Short mmCIF file of C-alpha atoms and ligand atoms in Angstrom, two decimals:
data_model
loop_
_atom_site.label_atom_id
_atom_site.label_comp_id
_atom_site.label_asym_id
_atom_site.label_seq_id
_atom_site.Cartn_x
_atom_site.Cartn_y
_atom_site.Cartn_z
CA MET A 1 -10.47 61.77 25.47
CA LEU A 2 -13.88 62.44 26.13
CA LYS A 3 -16.24 59.77 27.75
CA VAL A 4 -19.59 59.39 27.47
CA GLY A 5 -22.56 56.38 28.78
CA LEU A 6 -25.01 56.18 25.93
CA ILE A 7 -28.40 55.88 28.11
CA GLY A 8 -30.90 53.64 26.62
CA PHE A 9 -29.01 50.05 25.06
CA GLY A 10 -32.28 49.31 22.01
CA SER A 11 -31.88 49.44 18.52
CA ILE A 12 -30.87 52.54 17.51
CA ALA A 13 -27.85 52.53 19.55
CA LYS A 14 -26.76 49.12 19.42
CA GLY A 15 -26.59 50.15 15.99
CA ALA A 16 -26.09 52.16 14.06
CA HIS A 17 -24.35 54.80 17.83
CA MET A 18 -22.35 52.33 18.94
CA GLY A 19 -21.09 51.44 15.65
CA ALA A 20 -20.44 55.18 15.16
CA TYR A 21 -19.05 54.96 18.42
CA ARG A 22 -16.47 52.08 17.54
CA ARG A 23 -14.98 53.64 14.38
CA ILE A 24 -14.43 56.97 16.55
CA LYS A 25 -12.02 54.13 18.29
CA SER A 26 -10.38 52.70 16.14
CA GLU A 27 -9.23 56.15 14.85
CA ASN A 28 -8.04 56.86 17.97
CA GLY A 29 -10.97 59.38 17.61
CA PRO A 30 -12.35 62.11 19.99
CA VAL A 31 -14.55 59.76 22.51
CA VAL A 32 -14.83 56.75 24.14
CA VAL A 33 -17.18 54.61 25.41
CA GLU A 34 -17.53 54.28 29.40
CA ALA A 35 -21.02 53.12 30.58
CA ILE A 36 -24.04 51.64 29.37
CA CYS A 37 -27.44 51.77 31.08
CA ASP A 38 -30.63 50.05 29.94
CA ILE A 39 -33.35 49.74 32.30
CA ASN A 40 -33.81 46.16 30.31
CA PRO A 41 -30.89 43.98 32.01
CA ALA A 42 -31.51 41.59 28.75
CA ARG A 43 -30.83 44.80 26.79
CA LEU A 44 -27.26 44.53 28.22
CA GLU A 45 -26.73 40.89 27.97
CA GLY A 46 -22.91 40.19 26.79
CA LEU A 47 -21.19 43.12 27.31
CA GLU A 48 -18.21 43.92 27.82
CA GLY A 49 -15.44 46.53 28.95
CA TYR A 50 -18.64 49.47 30.40
CA ARG A 51 -19.32 50.21 33.25
CA LEU A 52 -23.58 48.67 32.71
CA TYR A 53 -26.86 49.99 34.89
CA THR A 54 -30.23 49.16 34.95
CA SER A 55 -31.29 52.36 36.37
CA VAL A 56 -30.73 55.73 35.53
CA GLU A 57 -30.28 57.48 38.97
CA GLU A 58 -27.98 54.92 39.86
CA MET A 59 -26.01 55.49 36.85
CA LEU A 60 -25.69 59.85 36.88
CA GLU A 61 -24.57 59.20 40.45
CA LYS A 62 -22.41 56.26 40.30
CA GLU A 63 -20.27 58.11 37.03
CA GLN A 64 -20.24 61.88 38.36
CA GLY A 65 -17.13 63.36 37.36
CA LYS A 66 -16.16 60.33 35.93
CA LEU A 67 -18.25 61.24 32.13
CA ASP A 68 -18.30 64.06 30.49
CA TYR A 69 -21.59 63.44 28.47
CA VAL A 70 -24.77 61.15 28.11
CA ASP A 71 -26.08 60.39 24.81
CA ILE A 72 -29.50 59.29 25.17
CA CYS A 73 -31.67 56.39 23.19
CA VAL A 74 -34.70 55.64 25.16
CA PRO A 75 -38.50 56.07 23.96
CA THR A 76 -39.73 59.60 22.10
CA TYR A 77 -41.98 60.24 25.45
CA LEU A 78 -38.70 59.88 27.90
CA HIS A 79 -36.57 62.03 25.94
CA ALA A 80 -37.19 65.78 27.82
CA GLU A 81 -37.53 63.62 31.39
CA LEU A 82 -34.19 61.58 31.40
CA SER A 83 -32.39 65.14 29.24
CA ILE A 84 -33.20 67.29 32.47
CA LYS A 85 -32.89 65.26 34.84
CA ALA A 86 -28.97 64.14 33.94
CA MET A 87 -28.21 68.11 32.94
CA GLU A 88 -29.64 68.62 36.21
CA ALA A 89 -27.48 66.32 37.40
CA GLY A 90 -24.02 67.74 36.38
CA PHE A 91 -23.97 66.15 32.16
CA ASN A 92 -24.27 67.25 29.41
CA VAL A 93 -26.60 65.36 26.89
CA LEU A 94 -26.91 64.25 22.58
CA CYS A 95 -30.43 63.40 22.42
CA GLU A 96 -31.90 60.61 19.69
CA LYS A 97 -34.18 62.37 17.46
CA PRO A 98 -37.69 63.81 17.62
CA MET A 99 -36.53 66.13 20.29
CA ALA A 100 -39.19 65.31 22.60
CA ARG A 101 -43.04 64.52 22.32
CA ASN A 102 -44.92 67.95 22.47
CA VAL A 103 -43.63 71.80 22.04
CA GLU A 104 -43.64 72.45 25.93
CA GLN A 105 -41.35 69.49 26.38
CA CYS A 106 -39.09 70.65 24.14
CA GLN A 107 -38.52 74.45 25.40
CA GLN A 108 -38.13 72.56 29.52
CA MET A 109 -35.48 71.45 27.76
CA ILE A 110 -34.10 74.50 26.56
CA ASP A 111 -34.63 75.58 30.20
CA ALA A 112 -32.70 73.36 31.89
CA SER A 113 -29.63 73.44 29.37
CA LYS A 114 -29.74 77.24 30.15
CA ARG A 115 -30.05 76.51 34.26
CA THR A 116 -27.73 74.60 34.08
CA GLY A 117 -24.79 75.37 31.35
CA LYS A 118 -25.40 71.87 29.98
CA LEU A 119 -24.51 71.42 26.34
CA LEU A 120 -27.91 69.76 24.58
CA MET A 121 -27.80 68.47 21.04
CA THR A 122 -30.89 66.61 19.27
CA ALA A 123 -29.07 63.86 17.21
CA PHE A 124 -30.81 65.22 13.85
CA CYS A 125 -28.91 62.73 12.17
CA ASN A 126 -29.92 64.31 8.25
CA ARG A 127 -28.41 67.37 9.03
CA PHE A 128 -24.64 65.60 8.90
CA PHE A 129 -25.55 63.42 5.65
CA GLY A 130 -23.61 64.86 2.86
CA ALA A 131 -26.36 65.01 0.56
CA ALA A 132 -28.74 66.86 2.80
CA GLN A 133 -25.36 69.41 3.51
CA TYR A 134 -24.55 69.80 -0.06
CA ILE A 135 -28.19 71.25 -0.97
CA ARG A 136 -28.51 73.02 2.45
CA ASP A 137 -25.16 75.09 0.85
CA LEU A 138 -26.71 75.56 -3.10
CA ILE A 139 -29.67 77.19 -1.45
CA LYS A 140 -27.34 78.70 0.64
CA SER A 141 -25.03 80.28 -2.41
CA GLY A 142 -27.51 81.14 -4.75
CA GLU A 143 -25.57 78.55 -7.38
CA LEU A 144 -29.36 77.59 -9.37
CA GLY A 145 -31.02 80.33 -8.44
CA ALA A 146 -33.97 80.55 -6.54
CA VAL A 147 -35.53 77.91 -4.39
CA ARG A 148 -39.13 76.50 -6.62
CA ASN A 149 -41.00 74.10 -5.28
CA ALA A 150 -39.46 71.23 -3.29
CA GLU A 151 -40.16 67.44 -2.40
CA PHE A 152 -39.13 64.57 -0.06
CA SER A 153 -40.98 61.03 0.67
CA ARG A 154 -39.96 58.69 3.25
CA ILE A 155 -41.08 55.35 2.69
CA GLN A 156 -40.45 51.90 5.36
CA ASP A 157 -42.02 48.78 7.31
CA SER A 158 -41.61 50.54 10.54
CA ALA A 159 -44.26 50.41 12.85
CA PRO A 160 -45.32 47.11 13.04
CA THR A 161 -41.74 45.66 13.30
CA ALA A 162 -40.54 47.50 15.58
CA ASN A 163 -40.98 47.95 19.83
CA PRO A 164 -44.34 48.04 20.67
CA TRP A 165 -44.48 51.62 21.73
CA PHE A 166 -43.95 53.15 18.30
CA LEU A 167 -47.59 52.07 17.40
CA ASP A 168 -48.86 53.77 20.41
CA GLY A 169 -49.66 57.72 19.51
CA GLU A 170 -50.09 58.76 23.17
CA LEU A 171 -45.75 57.73 23.18
CA SER A 172 -44.56 58.07 19.58
CA GLY A 173 -46.15 60.75 18.73
CA GLY A 174 -47.06 58.33 15.55
CA ALA A 175 -45.18 58.33 12.18
CA ALA A 176 -45.70 61.70 12.16
CA LEU A 177 -43.00 62.62 15.07
CA ASP A 178 -41.29 59.79 14.76
CA LEU A 179 -40.41 59.30 10.89
CA HIS A 180 -41.25 61.80 8.51
CA ILE A 181 -40.13 63.99 11.08
CA HIS A 182 -36.57 62.89 10.05
CA ASP A 183 -37.84 65.55 6.70
CA VAL A 184 -39.70 67.74 7.95
CA ASP A 185 -36.30 68.97 10.34
CA MET A 186 -34.67 68.41 6.95
CA ILE A 187 -36.90 70.87 5.72
CA ASN A 188 -36.88 73.25 8.41
CA TRP A 189 -33.23 73.54 8.30
CA MET A 190 -33.00 73.90 4.61
CA PHE A 191 -35.94 76.39 4.22
CA GLY A 192 -36.82 78.09 7.77
CA ILE A 193 -40.07 78.17 9.17
CA PRO A 194 -42.67 77.96 6.93
CA LYS A 195 -45.91 80.51 6.93
CA SER A 196 -48.58 77.65 6.97
CA VAL A 197 -49.17 73.61 6.51
CA ASN A 198 -51.83 71.89 5.27
CA THR A 199 -51.89 67.77 6.02
CA VAL A 200 -53.91 65.32 4.74
CA GLY A 201 -53.23 61.68 7.64
CA LYS A 202 -54.42 57.63 7.66
CA SER A 203 -54.33 55.39 9.73
CA SER A 204 -54.43 51.48 10.67
CA LEU A 205 -51.88 50.62 12.87
CA THR A 206 -51.04 53.53 15.20
CA LYS A 207 -53.71 54.13 17.88
CA GLY A 208 -53.96 57.45 18.83
CA GLY A 209 -50.98 58.34 15.70
CA TYR A 210 -51.09 58.45 11.90
CA ASP A 211 -49.15 55.82 9.74
CA SER A 212 -49.44 58.04 6.63
CA LEU A 213 -49.19 61.67 6.00
CA SER A 214 -49.19 63.49 3.44
CA THR A 215 -48.20 67.42 3.80
CA ASN A 216 -47.58 70.74 1.94
CA PHE A 217 -45.25 72.96 3.47
CA LEU A 218 -46.01 76.67 2.42
CA TYR A 219 -43.59 79.19 1.81
CA ASP A 220 -43.52 83.29 0.84
CA ASP A 221 -43.08 84.03 -2.78
CA ASN A 222 -45.55 81.06 -2.79
CA VAL A 223 -42.51 78.34 -2.49
CA PHE A 224 -44.07 75.02 -1.26
CA VAL A 225 -42.25 72.01 -0.32
CA HIS A 226 -44.14 69.26 -0.35
CA ALA A 227 -44.00 65.66 2.06
CA TYR A 228 -44.62 62.15 2.39
CA CYS A 229 -43.81 60.02 4.84
CA ASP A 230 -45.51 55.39 5.12
CA TRP A 231 -44.39 53.74 8.23
CA THR A 232 -46.18 50.50 6.67
CA THR A 233 -46.95 50.53 3.28
CA LEU A 234 -43.79 48.09 2.28
CA LYS A 235 -43.53 44.71 3.07
CA CYS A 236 -39.83 44.46 1.71
CA LYS A 237 -36.91 44.92 2.89
CA TYR A 238 -36.07 48.20 0.77
CA ASN A 239 -37.10 51.15 1.76
CA VAL A 240 -37.60 54.58 -0.28
CA ARG A 241 -36.24 58.11 0.66
CA THR A 242 -36.56 60.52 -1.90
CA ILE A 243 -34.91 64.32 -2.26
CA ALA A 244 -35.66 67.09 -4.62
CA VAL A 245 -35.08 70.56 -5.11
CA TYR A 246 -36.22 72.50 -8.05
CA PHE A 247 -34.59 76.03 -8.49
CA GLU A 248 -34.75 78.66 -11.18
CA LYS A 249 -32.27 77.30 -13.32
CA GLY A 250 -31.60 73.05 -12.61
CA TYR A 251 -32.29 70.92 -9.93
CA VAL A 252 -31.13 68.35 -7.58
CA PHE A 253 -32.12 65.80 -6.99
CA VAL A 254 -31.59 62.43 -4.34
CA ASP A 255 -32.88 58.77 -4.51
CA ARG A 256 -31.84 56.31 -1.65
CA SER A 257 -34.47 53.72 -2.71
CA ALA A 258 -35.14 50.00 -3.73
CA GLY A 259 -31.10 49.17 -2.20
CA ARG A 260 -30.15 52.07 -5.06
CA GLU A 261 -28.76 55.18 -4.78
CA ALA A 262 -28.48 57.87 -6.43
CA PHE A 263 -27.66 61.62 -6.21
CA VAL A 264 -27.77 64.34 -9.54
CA LYS A 265 -27.30 67.92 -9.98
CA VAL A 266 -29.18 69.16 -13.42
CA THR A 267 -29.05 72.37 -15.06
CA ASN A 268 -31.67 74.21 -17.25
CA ASP A 269 -29.06 73.98 -20.56
CA GLY A 270 -28.95 69.92 -19.86
CA GLU A 271 -25.27 69.23 -17.39
CA VAL A 272 -25.78 66.83 -15.67
CA THR A 273 -23.28 66.59 -12.02
CA ASP A 274 -23.75 62.79 -10.94
CA MET A 275 -23.27 63.09 -7.45
CA THR A 276 -23.57 59.78 -5.69
CA ASP A 277 -20.21 59.77 -3.56
CA LYS A 278 -22.24 62.46 -1.29
CA LEU A 279 -24.51 58.87 -0.69
CA LYS A 280 -22.32 57.11 1.42
CA PHE A 281 -24.51 57.51 4.81
CA GLU A 282 -21.93 58.48 7.86
CA ALA A 283 -24.37 61.17 9.47
CA TYR A 284 -24.34 59.28 12.92
CA TYR A 285 -20.60 60.00 12.77
CA GLY A 286 -20.59 63.17 11.68
CA GLU A 287 -22.91 63.91 14.24
CA VAL A 288 -20.82 62.42 17.05
CA MET A 289 -17.62 64.16 15.54
CA TYR A 290 -19.26 67.25 15.23
CA TYR A 291 -21.38 67.37 18.78
CA THR A 292 -18.05 65.78 20.49
CA ASP A 293 -16.22 68.89 19.18
CA CYS A 294 -18.53 71.12 20.11
CA LEU A 295 -17.93 70.00 23.41
CA ILE A 296 -13.85 70.45 23.24
CA ASN A 297 -13.73 73.46 21.77
CA GLY A 298 -16.59 75.17 23.98
CA LYS A 299 -18.74 75.73 21.24
CA PRO A 300 -22.61 76.23 20.42
CA VAL A 301 -24.14 73.42 18.85
CA SER A 302 -24.94 75.70 15.72
CA GLU A 303 -25.66 73.70 13.05
CA CYS A 304 -28.51 71.82 15.07
CA LEU A 305 -29.52 74.09 18.65
CA PRO A 306 -32.19 73.09 20.05
CA GLU A 307 -33.17 76.68 19.85
CA ASN A 308 -34.03 75.91 15.88
CA THR A 309 -35.05 71.90 16.63
CA ILE A 310 -38.02 72.33 18.74
CA HIS A 311 -39.64 74.79 15.66
CA SER A 312 -39.21 70.69 13.57
CA VAL A 313 -42.11 69.25 17.08
CA ARG A 314 -43.69 72.59 16.03
CA MET A 315 -44.23 71.42 12.73
CA VAL A 316 -45.14 68.12 13.33
CA GLN A 317 -48.05 69.92 15.41
CA ALA A 318 -49.45 72.20 13.05
CA GLU A 319 -49.21 68.85 10.48
CA ILE A 320 -51.27 66.54 12.93
CA GLU A 321 -53.54 69.45 14.17
CA SER A 322 -54.36 70.29 10.51
CA ALA A 323 -55.02 66.42 9.80
CA ASP A 324 -57.58 66.13 12.80
CA LYS A 325 -59.26 68.84 10.62
CA GLY A 326 -59.57 67.13 7.25
CA GLY A 327 -56.24 68.68 6.52
CA GLN A 328 -57.04 72.57 7.04
CA VAL A 329 -54.98 74.90 7.01
CA VAL A 330 -52.53 75.77 9.85
CA ASN A 331 -50.60 78.53 10.30
CA LEU A 332 -47.20 78.39 11.90
N1 NAD B 401 -31.69 59.02 14.31
C1 NAD B 401 -32.60 57.70 13.14
O1 NAD B 401 -32.71 57.89 12.47
C2 NAD B 401 -33.19 57.01 14.51
C3 NAD B 401 -33.62 55.55 14.63
C4 NAD B 401 -34.38 54.66 15.48
C5 NAD B 401 -34.78 55.17 16.01
N2 NAD B 401 -34.29 56.14 16.31
C6 NAD B 401 -35.17 57.36 17.90
O2 NAD B 401 -34.39 57.28 19.17
C7 NAD B 401 -35.59 56.86 19.52
C8 NAD B 401 -34.76 54.98 20.26
O3 NAD B 401 -35.79 54.75 19.18
P1 NAD B 401 -35.11 52.60 19.69
O4 NAD B 401 -35.57 52.34 17.74
O5 NAD B 401 -33.72 52.15 19.98
O6 NAD B 401 -35.96 52.29 20.23
P2 NAD B 401 -35.70 50.86 21.36
O7 NAD B 401 -36.85 50.30 21.94
O8 NAD B 401 -35.43 49.42 19.92
O9 NAD B 401 -34.88 51.11 22.33
C9 NAD B 401 -35.05 51.79 23.62
C10 NAD B 401 -34.65 51.49 24.57
O10 NAD B 401 -34.49 52.00 25.62
C11 NAD B 401 -34.74 51.59 27.19
N3 NAD B 401 -35.01 52.01 28.31
C12 NAD B 401 -37.18 52.29 28.40
N4 NAD B 401 -36.80 53.48 29.46
C13 NAD B 401 -35.85 53.37 29.87
C14 NAD B 401 -35.27 54.19 31.22
N5 NAD B 401 -36.23 54.89 31.70
N6 NAD B 401 -33.97 53.44 31.13
C15 NAD B 401 -32.86 53.13 30.36
N7 NAD B 401 -33.02 52.81 29.46
C16 NAD B 401 -34.44 53.14 28.72
C17 NAD B 401 -35.65 50.45 26.04
O11 NAD B 401 -35.55 49.34 27.57
C18 NAD B 401 -34.90 49.54 25.23
O12 NAD B 401 -34.02 48.95 25.04
C19 NAD B 401 -36.54 56.76 19.65
O13 NAD B 401 -36.61 58.52 20.15
C20 NAD B 401 -36.67 57.19 18.18
O14 NAD B 401 -37.29 58.06 17.28
C21 NAD B 401 -33.47 57.66 16.14
#
């Protein structure tokens, strides 16, 4: 049985990550939470049955030999610093997305993982979402022919309600690096690194970052992927999340918007397959199960290699550069 310590116990750790670990425990699965650290003691109030810390340094010192890995859920600007510190102290690291605040920090994390021999994975939950995995397999298999184009959208009202660091572009990278990167990473994972991007963006709430972006990712053979993101528009509880991939012989469409869910595959001869059963979002559970399996069996995290997730940050940086230049094409 693996033992994990959580670092950062804010919204994603308390909700999604603890939810996944609770389910794993109830199934007598491979990992159990033993320690939790948050710099803010209020975040630890009411927790029982865990070793609790308000200092990462103290936790890393006192947990020597007691934990198999740490699960890092601190704000984005601390991902690299704390991941490297944990690996240097001898811990394997599962760290929330985005991998880090910029490409240089991502590279430092990769270097630290190589230097220490510790297993590092970015928790890109959408790589473990059944519908996204189905689409990726469909692209690989060629069942519907080659990809023609694709479109992703992700709109939610997170920015005004989230913790203040989200609205500081210096700390969070704005909607581009925080929210939109979920789609950018799926695009990287499904289609590879584009040859260029062009982006328009606008901002009213995020200081030094974009609230809203529209990007075209251009690939060889004139395949283009469009992605749209906004974290200020919706003033209701319902998010918009769509994925459409158009192939030579049909298309797939995922819609998780307005509290409804649909996933269909449609062929050019009119056959419609309803795949809504693949939409159950168990991605946080999936990412932990995958990471722990790699750890137990000494396997590389092939589905989410740091050497690949660094490119999602690189793509976002290129988008920001393009938006800063009024939509100019930026080559990757
Ligand atoms: N995968 C997803 O779907 C998803 C969703 C939301 C957030 N996230 C990512 O997770 C990360 C955290 O987001 P959040 O919404 O939970 O933020 P949050 O602000 O709610 O939580 C962060 C927590 O980290 C703690 N913290 C800050 N500095 C610390 C330190 N030095 N040591 C220990 N604890 C420290 C804070 O006190 C806070 O409790 C972000 O990088 C965000 O992009 C991912």
